[in-house]
Amino acid sequence: HPSPAAREKLGVNSVSEAAALLAAGPGAQLVLDKQIHSQATVAIAVILEQIRQCARKQCNAQNCTDAETNHI
């Protein structure tokens, strides 16, 4: 989502979304687009496959049923 303020002040189209993707690393996806608040603008990016792997490990440790793990 291009930002006129970022373009004017920094010469770039995006700050929060680009920073979130860079910080999360290769393969990251935005899960929360840019949100503008009075004191900050934020975006959240994650690597979904890493979250799935962690969730599967946790379910395996807790002996989850197949029905419980189908959504992961």
PDB file of N, CA and C in Angstrom, residues 22-58:
ATOM      1  N   LEU A  22      10.891  -7.610   5.500  1.00  0.00           N
ATOM      2  CA  LEU A  22      12.341  -7.749   5.620  1.00  0.00           C
ATOM      3  C   LEU A  22      12.718  -8.381   6.958  1.00  0.00           C
ATOM      4  N   ALA A  23      12.101  -7.929   8.021  1.00  0.00           N
ATOM      5  CA  ALA A  23      12.411  -8.452   9.355  1.00  0.00           C
ATOM      6  C   ALA A  23      12.016  -9.922   9.495  1.00  0.00           C
ATOM      7  N   ALA A  24      10.906 -10.320   8.892  1.00  0.00           N
ATOM      8  CA  ALA A  24      10.449 -11.708   9.001  1.00  0.00           C
ATOM      9  C   ALA A  24      11.347 -12.651   8.209  1.00  0.00           C
ATOM     10  N   GLY A  25      11.874 -12.191   7.099  1.00  0.00           N
ATOM     11  CA  GLY A  25      12.807 -12.999   6.323  1.00  0.00           C
ATOM     12  C   GLY A  25      12.218 -13.555   5.046  1.00  0.00           C
ATOM     13  N   PRO A  26      13.066 -14.300   4.308  1.00  0.00           N
ATOM     14  CA  PRO A  26      12.642 -14.866   3.024  1.00  0.00           C
ATOM     15  C   PRO A  26      11.402 -15.750   3.180  1.00  0.00           C
ATOM     16  N   GLY A  27      10.468 -15.591   2.257  1.00  0.00           N
ATOM     17  CA  GLY A  27       9.250 -16.387   2.276  1.00  0.00           C
ATOM     18  C   GLY A  27       8.145 -15.797   3.143  1.00  0.00           C
ATOM     19  N   ALA A  28       8.389 -14.622   3.712  1.00  0.00           N
ATOM     20  CA  ALA A  28       7.397 -14.009   4.602  1.00  0.00           C
ATOM     21  C   ALA A  28       6.194 -13.507   3.817  1.00  0.00           C
ATOM     22  N   GLN A  29       5.061 -13.475   4.515  1.00  0.00           N
ATOM     23  CA  GLN A  29       3.829 -12.925   3.958  1.00  0.00           C
ATOM     24  C   GLN A  29       3.224 -11.969   4.966  1.00  0.00           C
ATOM     25  N   LEU A  30       2.622 -10.913   4.456  1.00  0.00           N
ATOM     26  CA  LEU A  30       1.930  -9.987   5.351  1.00  0.00           C
ATOM     27  C   LEU A  30       0.670 -10.659   5.888  1.00  0.00           C
ATOM     28  N   VAL A  31       0.488 -10.602   7.186  1.00  0.00           N
ATOM     29  CA  VAL A  31      -0.744 -11.111   7.787  1.00  0.00           C
ATOM     30  C   VAL A  31      -1.588  -9.960   8.321  1.00  0.00           C
ATOM     31  N   LEU A  32      -0.987  -8.792   8.418  1.00  0.00           N
ATOM     32  CA  LEU A  32      -1.721  -7.584   8.787  1.00  0.00           C
ATOM     33  C   LEU A  32      -1.176  -6.454   7.939  1.00  0.00           C
ATOM     34  N   ASP A  33      -2.001  -5.962   7.016  1.00  0.00           N
ATOM     35  CA  ASP A  33      -1.595  -4.822   6.198  1.00  0.00           C
ATOM     36  C   ASP A  33      -1.374  -3.605   7.087  1.00  0.00           C
ATOM     37  N   LYS A  34      -0.783  -2.620   6.506  1.00  0.00           N
ATOM     38  CA  LYS A  34      -0.481  -1.381   7.216  1.00  0.00           C
ATOM     39  C   LYS A  34      -1.691  -0.863   7.994  1.00  0.00           C
ATOM     40  N   GLN A  35      -1.464  -0.599   9.271  1.00  0.00           N
ATOM     41  CA  GLN A  35      -2.475  -0.020  10.151  1.00  0.00           C
ATOM     42  C   GLN A  35      -1.923   1.303  10.668  1.00  0.00           C
ATOM     43  N   ILE A  36      -2.668   2.355  10.485  1.00  0.00           N
ATOM     44  CA  ILE A  36      -2.203   3.681  10.882  1.00  0.00           C
ATOM     45  C   ILE A  36      -2.874   4.086  12.185  1.00  0.00           C
ATOM     46  N   HIS A  37      -2.051   4.417  13.173  1.00  0.00           N
ATOM     47  CA  HIS A  37      -2.524   4.881  14.472  1.00  0.00           C
ATOM     48  C   HIS A  37      -1.908   6.246  14.743  1.00  0.00           C
ATOM     49  N   SER A  38      -2.340   6.897  15.775  1.00  0.00           N
ATOM     50  CA  SER A  38      -1.892   8.267  16.020  1.00  0.00           C
ATOM     51  C   SER A  38      -0.382   8.383  16.224  1.00  0.00           C
ATOM     52  N   GLN A  39       0.245   7.398  16.849  1.00  0.00           N
ATOM     53  CA  GLN A  39       1.669   7.496  17.150  1.00  0.00           C
ATOM     54  C   GLN A  39       2.550   6.542  16.340  1.00  0.00           C
ATOM     55  N   ALA A  40       1.935   5.647  15.589  1.00  0.00           N
ATOM     56  CA  ALA A  40       2.730   4.659  14.852  1.00  0.00           C
ATOM     57  C   ALA A  40       1.932   4.058  13.706  1.00  0.00           C
ATOM     58  N   THR A  41       2.663   3.549  12.740  1.00  0.00           N
ATOM     59  CA  THR A  41       2.087   2.772  11.656  1.00  0.00           C
ATOM     60  C   THR A  41       2.739   1.407  11.720  1.00  0.00           C
ATOM     61  N   VAL A  42       1.937   0.348  11.672  1.00  0.00           N
ATOM     62  CA  VAL A  42       2.481  -1.001  11.819  1.00  0.00           C
ATOM     63  C   VAL A  42       1.963  -1.928  10.728  1.00  0.00           C
ATOM     64  N   ALA A  43       2.724  -2.979  10.489  1.00  0.00           N
ATOM     65  CA  ALA A  43       2.328  -4.084   9.628  1.00  0.00           C
ATOM     66  C   ALA A  43       2.971  -5.325  10.226  1.00  0.00           C
ATOM     67  N   ILE A  44       2.356  -6.481  10.020  1.00  0.00           N
ATOM     68  CA  ILE A  44       2.899  -7.720  10.578  1.00  0.00           C
ATOM     69  C   ILE A  44       3.079  -8.734   9.456  1.00  0.00           C
ATOM     70  N   ALA A  45       4.261  -9.326   9.437  1.00  0.00           N
ATOM     71  CA  ALA A  45       4.578 -10.366   8.461  1.00  0.00           C
ATOM     72  C   ALA A  45       5.113 -11.583   9.199  1.00  0.00           C
ATOM     73  N   VAL A  46       4.816 -12.749   8.675  1.00  0.00           N
ATOM     74  CA  VAL A  46       5.307 -14.000   9.256  1.00  0.00           C
ATOM     75  C   VAL A  46       5.679 -14.959   8.128  1.00  0.00           C
ATOM     76  N   ILE A  47       6.431 -15.968   8.501  1.00  0.00           N
ATOM     77  CA  ILE A  47       6.707 -17.067   7.587  1.00  0.00           C
ATOM     78  C   ILE A  47       5.750 -18.172   7.997  1.00  0.00           C
ATOM     79  N   LEU A  48       4.694 -18.333   7.240  1.00  0.00           N
ATOM     80  CA  LEU A  48       3.613 -19.238   7.607  1.00  0.00           C
ATOM     81  C   LEU A  48       4.074 -20.677   7.777  1.00  0.00           C
ATOM     82  N   GLU A  49       4.994 -21.133   6.959  1.00  0.00           N
ATOM     83  CA  GLU A  49       5.437 -22.522   7.075  1.00  0.00           C
ATOM     84  C   GLU A  49       6.112 -22.763   8.424  1.00  0.00           C
ATOM     85  N   GLN A  50       6.842 -21.796   8.940  1.00  0.00           N
ATOM     86  CA  GLN A  50       7.463 -21.960  10.258  1.00  0.00           C
ATOM     87  C   GLN A  50       6.404 -22.047  11.350  1.00  0.00           C
ATOM     88  N   ILE A  51       5.343 -21.287  11.228  1.00  0.00           N
ATOM     89  CA  ILE A  51       4.259 -21.344  12.207  1.00  0.00           C
ATOM     90  C   ILE A  51       3.581 -22.709  12.136  1.00  0.00           C
ATOM     91  N   ARG A  52       3.352 -23.208  10.926  1.00  0.00           N
ATOM     92  CA  ARG A  52       2.736 -24.530  10.765  1.00  0.00           C
ATOM     93  C   ARG A  52       3.607 -25.616  11.399  1.00  0.00           C
ATOM     94  N   GLN A  53       4.919 -25.540  11.167  1.00  0.00           N
ATOM     95  CA  GLN A  53       5.822 -26.535  11.729  1.00  0.00           C
ATOM     96  C   GLN A  53       5.783 -26.513  13.255  1.00  0.00           C
ATOM     97  N   CYS A  54       5.795 -25.339  13.843  1.00  0.00           N
ATOM     98  CA  CYS A  54       5.721 -25.226  15.301  1.00  0.00           C
ATOM     99  C   CYS A  54       4.402 -25.782  15.822  1.00  0.00           C
ATOM    100  N   ALA A  55       3.309 -25.468  15.143  1.00  0.00           N
ATOM    101  CA  ALA A  55       1.993 -25.947  15.572  1.00  0.00           C
ATOM    102  C   ALA A  55       1.930 -27.468  15.483  1.00  0.00           C
ATOM    103  N   ARG A  56       2.487 -28.032  14.417  1.00  0.00           N
ATOM    104  CA  ARG A  56       2.488 -29.490  14.273  1.00  0.00           C
ATOM    105  C   ARG A  56       3.301 -30.141  15.389  1.00  0.00           C
ATOM    106  N   LYS A  57       4.457 -29.570  15.703  1.00  0.00           N
ATOM    107  CA  LYS A  57       5.285 -30.120  16.777  1.00  0.00           C
ATOM    108  C   LYS A  57       4.540 -30.072  18.104  1.00  0.00           C
ATOM    109  N   GLN A  58       3.862 -28.972  18.353  1.00  0.00           N
ATOM    110  CA  GLN A  58       3.109 -28.844  19.601  1.00  0.00           C
ATOM    111  C   GLN A  58       1.978 -29.870  19.645  1.00  0.00           C
TER     112      GLN A  58
END
